[in-house]
Amino acid sequence: MNLSDIRTVREVMNRYGISAQKKYGQNFLTDETILDTIVEGAGISSDDTVLEIGPGLGTLTAKLAGAARKVVAVEIDEALIPVLKHTLDGFDNVEIISADILRCDVRELYERYGTGDGIKVAANLPYYITTPIVLKLLEYSDIIRNITVMVQKEVAQRMQAGPGSKDYGALSLAIQYYSDPVVIADVPSDRFYPSPAVDSAVISLESRENPPVEVPDVEYMFRLIRATFNMRRKTLPNALSAGISELSRAQVEKALDAMDLPHTVRGETFSLEDFARLTELLYIKS
Ligand code: SAM
């Protein structure tokens, strides 16, 4: 069954009496080349265990199953489970999990279905929860080797953005701390059924072997980063003293003095290295 063919997609949906659910971000991929780009971009081989988020009708799942040892596919929409059982009938290496990925224990899935050498994540992500999903996956960077996902083009730009750019923010820093983001394909909206309102991109997030900066407490650094970008137009002393109750403006100003920076500086110009230095200075003092 060729699920990247739009007529087949319509046929399958008609047969099961389903329609694309907007509330679940259902835009089914109908481009064979892009499917191959995701599988190749993830570097999937026959030893690999792959976690797919949102298999939908099973289009990408079938491609992944053809290349991997095992595919664990987590789908929230219960109406799609019988469809997936039908479309993936020919594969004995696919495990369909009926669940919300945000409530799944990925480590537990890995221990149950993996072989001990990490997992790869591949997905055409639901756009309404891309950021929470990706941030959740980053927490498992010790077991996830790489993440290759379709996201809104604008989100891909935010993931890759550097200091000073309007797209730069907490997401850019989280992604770049844990991985090396590279856009591997731009995907116009007409490659999906139904077409989303925005263009998309496939981004590859290769997990880093070692973090790019050393800090005394990573969670504390991300608290500083989140507080900074929650009030991105404010100066750093104002944003941090407002966002973190135990920090005073004077403490932040003293840290900026140690970094030879003016008190008027804004966090949006801060690189990851700057946030790491700030963490060192403030963490010791807090
Ligand atoms: N993989 C299919 C494809 O490429 O055609 C479908 C991709 S569609 C953009 C997103 C998929 O994610 C849908 O199947 C949707 O039901 C599923 N989904 C949405 N929210 C989810 C969640 N929280 N957990 C798991 N799956 C979810």
Tab-separated table of C-alpha atoms and ligand atoms in Angstrom:
chain	number	residue	atom	x	y	z
A	1	MET	CA	0.000	0.000	0.000
A	2	ASN	CA	1.496	3.335	-1.035
A	3	LEU	CA	0.469	5.696	1.773
A	4	SER	CA	2.344	8.632	0.320
A	5	ASP	CA	-0.180	8.589	-2.514
A	6	ILE	CA	-2.940	11.062	-1.672
A	7	ARG	CA	-5.664	8.836	-3.221
A	8	THR	CA	-4.651	5.946	-0.947
A	9	VAL	CA	-4.712	8.296	2.053
A	10	ARG	CA	-8.270	9.401	1.192
A	11	GLU	CA	-9.331	5.791	0.584
A	12	VAL	CA	-7.969	4.581	3.927
A	13	MET	CA	-9.597	7.497	5.751
A	14	ASN	CA	-12.932	6.832	4.044
A	15	ARG	CA	-12.796	3.130	4.792
A	16	TYR	CA	-12.255	3.802	8.515
A	17	GLY	CA	-14.642	6.745	8.594
A	18	ILE	CA	-12.024	9.130	9.939
A	19	SER	CA	-11.024	12.678	9.096
A	20	ALA	CA	-7.818	14.552	9.910
A	21	GLN	CA	-8.102	15.861	13.489
A	22	LYS	CA	-6.930	19.447	13.775
A	23	LYS	CA	-6.785	19.171	17.572
A	24	TYR	CA	-4.066	16.505	17.173
A	25	GLY	CA	-2.143	18.410	14.497
A	26	GLN	CA	-2.870	15.786	11.849
A	27	ASN	CA	-1.256	16.690	8.526
A	28	PHE	CA	-0.263	13.502	6.775
A	29	LEU	CA	2.920	13.490	4.722
A	30	THR	CA	2.387	12.614	1.068
A	31	ASP	CA	5.871	12.983	-0.398
A	32	GLU	CA	7.979	9.864	-0.878
A	33	THR	CA	11.244	11.815	-1.236
A	34	ILE	CA	10.743	13.623	2.061
A	35	LEU	CA	9.993	10.324	3.793
A	36	ASP	CA	13.293	8.958	2.465
A	37	THR	CA	15.082	12.145	3.562
A	38	ILE	CA	13.885	11.616	7.146
A	39	VAL	CA	14.967	7.953	7.203
A	40	GLU	CA	18.345	8.737	5.618
A	41	GLY	CA	18.850	11.873	7.722
A	42	ALA	CA	18.339	9.824	10.887
A	43	GLY	CA	20.982	7.395	9.593
A	44	ILE	CA	18.789	4.414	10.423
A	45	SER	CA	20.318	0.965	10.044
A	46	SER	CA	19.124	-2.565	10.759
A	47	ASP	CA	20.559	-2.481	14.327
A	48	ASP	CA	18.587	0.596	15.340
A	49	THR	CA	15.625	1.020	17.649
A	50	VAL	CA	13.518	3.973	16.541
A	51	LEU	CA	10.932	5.912	18.485
A	52	GLU	CA	8.330	7.492	16.237
A	53	ILE	CA	5.973	10.101	17.655
A	54	GLY	CA	2.553	10.280	16.011
A	55	PRO	CA	2.587	7.559	13.321
A	56	GLY	CA	-0.760	8.811	11.951
A	57	LEU	CA	-1.705	6.433	9.135
A	58	GLY	CA	1.673	4.678	9.281
A	59	THR	CA	3.293	6.329	6.245
A	60	LEU	CA	6.653	7.164	7.831
A	61	THR	CA	6.375	4.155	10.163
A	62	ALA	CA	6.445	1.732	7.226
A	63	LYS	CA	9.589	3.412	5.835
A	64	LEU	CA	11.258	3.333	9.238
A	65	ALA	CA	10.282	-0.309	9.771
A	66	GLY	CA	11.883	-1.194	6.436
A	67	ALA	CA	15.220	0.200	7.629
A	68	ALA	CA	15.327	-0.360	11.411
A	69	ARG	CA	15.509	-3.319	13.818
A	70	LYS	CA	12.506	-2.097	15.760
A	71	VAL	CA	10.089	0.840	15.597
A	72	VAL	CA	8.135	1.932	18.652
A	73	ALA	CA	5.359	4.250	17.479
A	74	VAL	CA	3.400	6.302	20.028
A	75	GLU	CA	0.023	7.605	18.799
A	76	ILE	CA	-2.452	9.649	20.880
A	77	ASP	CA	-5.489	9.271	18.592
A	78	GLU	CA	-7.242	6.011	19.484
A	79	ALA	CA	-9.220	6.125	16.229
A	80	LEU	CA	-5.952	5.597	14.317
A	81	ILE	CA	-4.910	2.418	16.146
A	82	PRO	CA	-7.040	0.025	14.026
A	83	VAL	CA	-5.891	1.882	10.893
A	84	LEU	CA	-2.240	1.411	11.895
A	85	LYS	CA	-2.804	-2.285	12.622
A	86	HIS	CA	-4.093	-2.587	9.052
A	87	THR	CA	-1.542	-0.422	7.217
A	88	LEU	CA	1.419	-1.939	9.102
A	89	ASP	CA	0.146	-5.482	8.953
A	90	GLY	CA	3.134	-6.704	6.951
A	91	PHE	CA	5.710	-5.612	9.556
A	92	ASP	CA	6.576	-7.686	12.620
A	93	ASN	CA	9.052	-5.134	13.993
A	94	VAL	CA	6.575	-2.356	14.822
A	95	GLU	CA	5.153	-1.785	18.295
A	96	ILE	CA	2.169	0.564	18.316
A	97	ILE	CA	1.629	2.299	21.648
A	98	SER	CA	-1.688	4.039	22.194
A	99	ALA	CA	-0.610	6.977	24.400
A	100	ASP	CA	0.237	10.652	24.717
A	101	ILE	CA	3.993	11.029	24.214
A	102	LEU	CA	4.077	13.782	26.846
A	103	ARG	CA	2.911	11.219	29.425
A	104	CYS	CA	5.239	8.424	28.296
A	105	ASP	CA	8.306	7.297	30.160
A	106	VAL	CA	10.743	7.155	27.238
A	107	ARG	CA	13.391	5.409	29.372
A	108	GLU	CA	10.931	2.661	30.175
A	109	LEU	CA	10.112	2.222	26.452
A	110	TYR	CA	13.826	2.105	25.706
A	111	GLU	CA	14.471	-0.509	28.398
A	112	ARG	CA	11.579	-2.614	27.135
A	113	TYR	CA	12.255	-2.423	23.390
A	114	GLY	CA	15.870	-1.238	22.946
A	115	THR	CA	19.116	-3.195	22.875
A	116	GLY	CA	21.221	-0.984	25.148
A	117	ASP	CA	22.910	1.133	22.483
A	118	GLY	CA	20.525	4.082	22.433
A	119	ILE	CA	17.507	5.013	20.355
A	120	LYS	CA	16.865	7.324	17.441
A	121	VAL	CA	13.776	9.491	17.212
A	122	ALA	CA	12.076	10.195	13.884
A	123	ALA	CA	8.761	11.967	13.410
A	124	ASN	CA	6.557	14.322	11.543
A	125	LEU	CA	5.657	16.160	14.732
A	126	PRO	CA	2.236	17.575	15.642
A	127	TYR	CA	2.903	21.324	15.459
A	128	TYR	CA	0.682	22.339	18.380
A	129	ILE	CA	3.087	20.673	20.856
A	130	THR	CA	6.433	20.579	19.047
A	131	THR	CA	8.319	22.524	21.716
A	132	PRO	CA	7.132	20.505	24.764
A	133	ILE	CA	7.856	17.259	22.906
A	134	VAL	CA	11.362	18.297	21.864
A	135	LEU	CA	12.176	19.686	25.327
A	136	LYS	CA	10.991	16.428	26.870
A	137	LEU	CA	13.171	14.396	24.486
A	138	LEU	CA	16.224	16.491	25.384
A	139	GLU	CA	15.866	15.255	28.980
A	140	TYR	CA	16.731	11.805	27.646
A	141	SER	CA	19.865	12.912	25.825
A	142	ASP	CA	21.831	10.083	27.497
A	143	ILE	CA	19.782	7.450	25.623
A	144	ILE	CA	18.618	9.344	22.508
A	145	ARG	CA	21.327	9.359	19.846
A	146	ASN	CA	19.623	11.679	17.440
A	147	ILE	CA	16.275	13.307	16.703
A	148	THR	CA	15.158	13.838	13.098
A	149	VAL	CA	11.855	15.637	12.939
A	150	MET	CA	9.558	17.633	10.729
A	151	VAL	CA	8.692	20.938	12.387
A	152	GLN	CA	7.294	24.295	11.302
A	153	LYS	CA	9.948	26.170	9.356
A	154	GLU	CA	9.798	29.002	11.863
A	155	VAL	CA	10.483	26.594	14.758
A	156	ALA	CA	13.487	25.153	12.882
A	157	GLN	CA	14.801	28.726	12.549
A	158	ARG	CA	14.332	29.295	16.301
A	159	MET	CA	16.205	26.083	17.069
A	160	GLN	CA	19.213	27.213	15.019
A	161	ALA	CA	19.180	30.936	15.905
A	162	GLY	CA	22.131	32.667	17.543
A	163	PRO	CA	22.431	35.690	19.895
A	164	GLY	CA	20.992	38.956	18.621
A	165	SER	CA	18.548	37.379	16.198
A	166	LYS	CA	14.795	37.852	16.774
A	167	ASP	CA	14.357	34.061	16.640
A	168	TYR	CA	16.886	33.487	19.433
A	169	GLY	CA	15.506	32.341	22.775
A	170	ALA	CA	15.274	29.643	25.440
A	171	LEU	CA	14.458	26.985	22.820
A	172	SER	CA	17.599	27.834	20.763
A	173	LEU	CA	19.786	27.537	23.852
A	174	ALA	CA	18.232	24.265	25.067
A	175	ILE	CA	18.566	22.693	21.610
A	176	GLN	CA	22.128	23.914	21.116
A	177	TYR	CA	23.246	22.840	24.596
A	178	TYR	CA	22.186	19.243	23.971
A	179	SER	CA	22.614	18.890	20.218
A	180	ASP	CA	23.919	20.154	16.926
A	181	PRO	CA	20.863	21.295	14.890
A	182	VAL	CA	21.014	21.059	11.086
A	183	VAL	CA	18.107	21.650	8.679
A	184	ILE	CA	18.208	18.830	6.126
A	185	ALA	CA	15.147	19.717	4.017
A	186	ASP	CA	12.684	22.534	3.446
A	187	VAL	CA	9.184	21.198	2.896
A	188	PRO	CA	6.410	23.249	1.259
A	189	SER	CA	2.920	22.975	2.750
A	190	ASP	CA	1.479	21.198	-0.324
A	191	ARG	CA	3.405	18.017	0.583
A	192	PHE	CA	0.832	17.210	3.288
A	193	TYR	CA	-2.812	16.197	3.363
A	194	PRO	CA	-4.485	18.347	4.498
A	195	SER	CA	-2.004	21.175	3.833
A	196	PRO	CA	-0.965	23.070	6.976
A	197	ALA	CA	-1.045	26.881	6.927
A	198	VAL	CA	2.750	27.066	7.251
A	199	ASP	CA	5.834	25.715	5.524
A	200	SER	CA	7.910	23.064	7.265
A	201	ALA	CA	11.469	21.823	7.595
A	202	VAL	CA	13.131	18.577	8.584
A	203	ILE	CA	15.714	19.235	11.274
A	204	SER	CA	18.336	16.834	12.523
A	205	LEU	CA	19.432	17.159	16.153
A	206	GLU	CA	22.535	15.058	16.655
A	207	SER	CA	23.110	14.556	20.398
A	208	ARG	CA	26.414	15.966	21.636
A	209	GLU	CA	28.925	13.601	23.248
A	210	ASN	CA	29.921	16.356	25.684
A	211	PRO	CA	28.117	19.579	26.562
A	212	PRO	CA	29.587	22.668	24.854
A	213	VAL	CA	29.930	24.493	28.208
A	214	GLU	CA	30.699	23.350	31.747
A	215	VAL	CA	28.399	24.644	34.485
A	216	PRO	CA	27.996	23.816	38.176
A	217	ASP	CA	24.266	23.161	37.732
A	218	VAL	CA	22.585	22.779	34.322
A	219	GLU	CA	19.060	23.173	35.722
A	220	TYR	CA	20.091	26.455	37.366
A	221	MET	CA	21.501	27.734	34.053
A	222	PHE	CA	18.191	26.960	32.341
A	223	ARG	CA	16.287	28.757	35.127
A	224	LEU	CA	18.395	31.847	34.330
A	225	ILE	CA	17.772	31.390	30.609
A	226	ARG	CA	13.998	30.989	31.004
A	227	ALA	CA	13.737	34.005	33.331
A	228	THR	CA	15.787	36.068	30.873
A	229	PHE	CA	13.628	35.259	27.846
A	230	ASN	CA	10.337	35.515	29.743
A	231	MET	CA	11.174	39.229	29.828
A	232	ARG	CA	13.408	39.556	26.813
A	233	ARG	CA	12.969	43.331	26.405
A	234	LYS	CA	14.143	44.040	29.976
A	235	THR	CA	17.746	44.496	31.063
A	236	LEU	CA	19.305	41.385	32.553
A	237	PRO	CA	19.316	42.680	36.174
A	238	ASN	CA	15.605	43.553	35.884
A	239	ALA	CA	14.579	40.314	34.168
A	240	LEU	CA	16.486	38.033	36.532
A	241	SER	CA	15.561	39.789	39.781
A	242	ALA	CA	11.887	39.729	38.688
A	243	GLY	CA	11.941	36.113	37.516
A	244	ILE	CA	14.061	34.457	40.219
A	245	SER	CA	12.957	35.329	43.734
A	246	GLU	CA	16.276	34.593	45.451
A	247	LEU	CA	18.251	36.866	43.096
A	248	SER	CA	18.606	40.588	43.726
A	249	ARG	CA	19.334	43.176	41.093
A	250	ALA	CA	22.591	44.013	42.913
A	251	GLN	CA	23.781	40.394	42.669
A	252	VAL	CA	23.168	40.321	38.918
A	253	GLU	CA	24.892	43.707	38.498
A	254	LYS	CA	27.926	42.425	40.412
A	255	ALA	CA	28.096	39.370	38.146
A	256	LEU	CA	27.921	41.630	35.081
A	257	ASP	CA	30.774	43.721	36.524
A	258	ALA	CA	32.834	40.536	36.789
A	259	MET	CA	32.048	39.851	33.123
A	260	ASP	CA	32.999	43.423	32.132
A	261	LEU	CA	29.479	44.052	30.820
A	262	PRO	CA	27.210	47.082	31.329
A	263	HIS	CA	24.167	46.755	33.646
A	264	THR	CA	21.942	47.692	30.719
A	265	VAL	CA	22.762	44.510	28.793
A	266	ARG	CA	19.861	42.349	27.626
A	267	GLY	CA	19.897	38.582	27.745
A	268	GLU	CA	18.970	38.261	24.087
A	269	THR	CA	22.562	39.173	23.227
A	270	PHE	CA	23.956	36.503	25.578
A	271	SER	CA	25.600	33.428	24.072
A	272	LEU	CA	25.505	30.011	25.742
A	273	GLU	CA	29.049	30.707	26.985
A	274	ASP	CA	27.815	33.983	28.571
A	275	PHE	CA	24.971	32.155	30.326
A	276	ALA	CA	27.452	29.523	31.537
A	277	ARG	CA	29.727	32.227	32.988
A	278	LEU	CA	26.737	33.946	34.597
A	279	THR	CA	25.666	30.623	36.115
A	280	GLU	CA	29.109	30.152	37.640
A	281	LEU	CA	29.021	33.632	39.153
A	282	LEU	CA	25.444	33.568	40.438
A	283	TYR	CA	25.247	29.932	41.476
A	284	ILE	CA	28.149	30.292	43.892
A	285	LYS	CA	26.590	33.400	45.369
A	286	SER	CA	22.992	32.161	45.651
B	1	SAM	N1	3.458	10.477	10.954
B	1	SAM	C1	2.277	10.794	10.191
B	1	SAM	C2	2.664	11.337	8.845
B	1	SAM	O1	3.821	11.742	8.696
B	1	SAM	O2	1.843	11.361	7.949
B	1	SAM	C3	1.371	11.788	10.944
B	1	SAM	C4	2.006	13.088	11.341
B	1	SAM	S1	0.861	14.270	11.982
B	1	SAM	C5	1.709	15.775	11.618
B	1	SAM	C6	1.092	14.198	13.750
B	1	SAM	C7	0.681	12.901	14.419
B	1	SAM	O3	0.932	13.003	15.827
B	1	SAM	C8	-0.806	12.574	14.304
B	1	SAM	O4	-0.962	11.219	14.004
B	1	SAM	C9	-1.384	12.876	15.702
B	1	SAM	O5	-2.541	12.149	16.009
B	1	SAM	C10	-0.187	12.509	16.563
B	1	SAM	N2	-0.165	13.164	17.895
B	1	SAM	C11	-0.622	14.388	18.232
B	1	SAM	N3	-0.402	14.650	19.523
B	1	SAM	C12	0.244	13.559	20.026
B	1	SAM	C13	0.727	13.212	21.321
B	1	SAM	N4	0.642	14.061	22.352
B	1	SAM	N5	1.307	11.988	21.491
B	1	SAM	C14	1.409	11.116	20.449
B	1	SAM	N6	0.966	11.397	19.198
B	1	SAM	C15	0.394	12.598	18.989
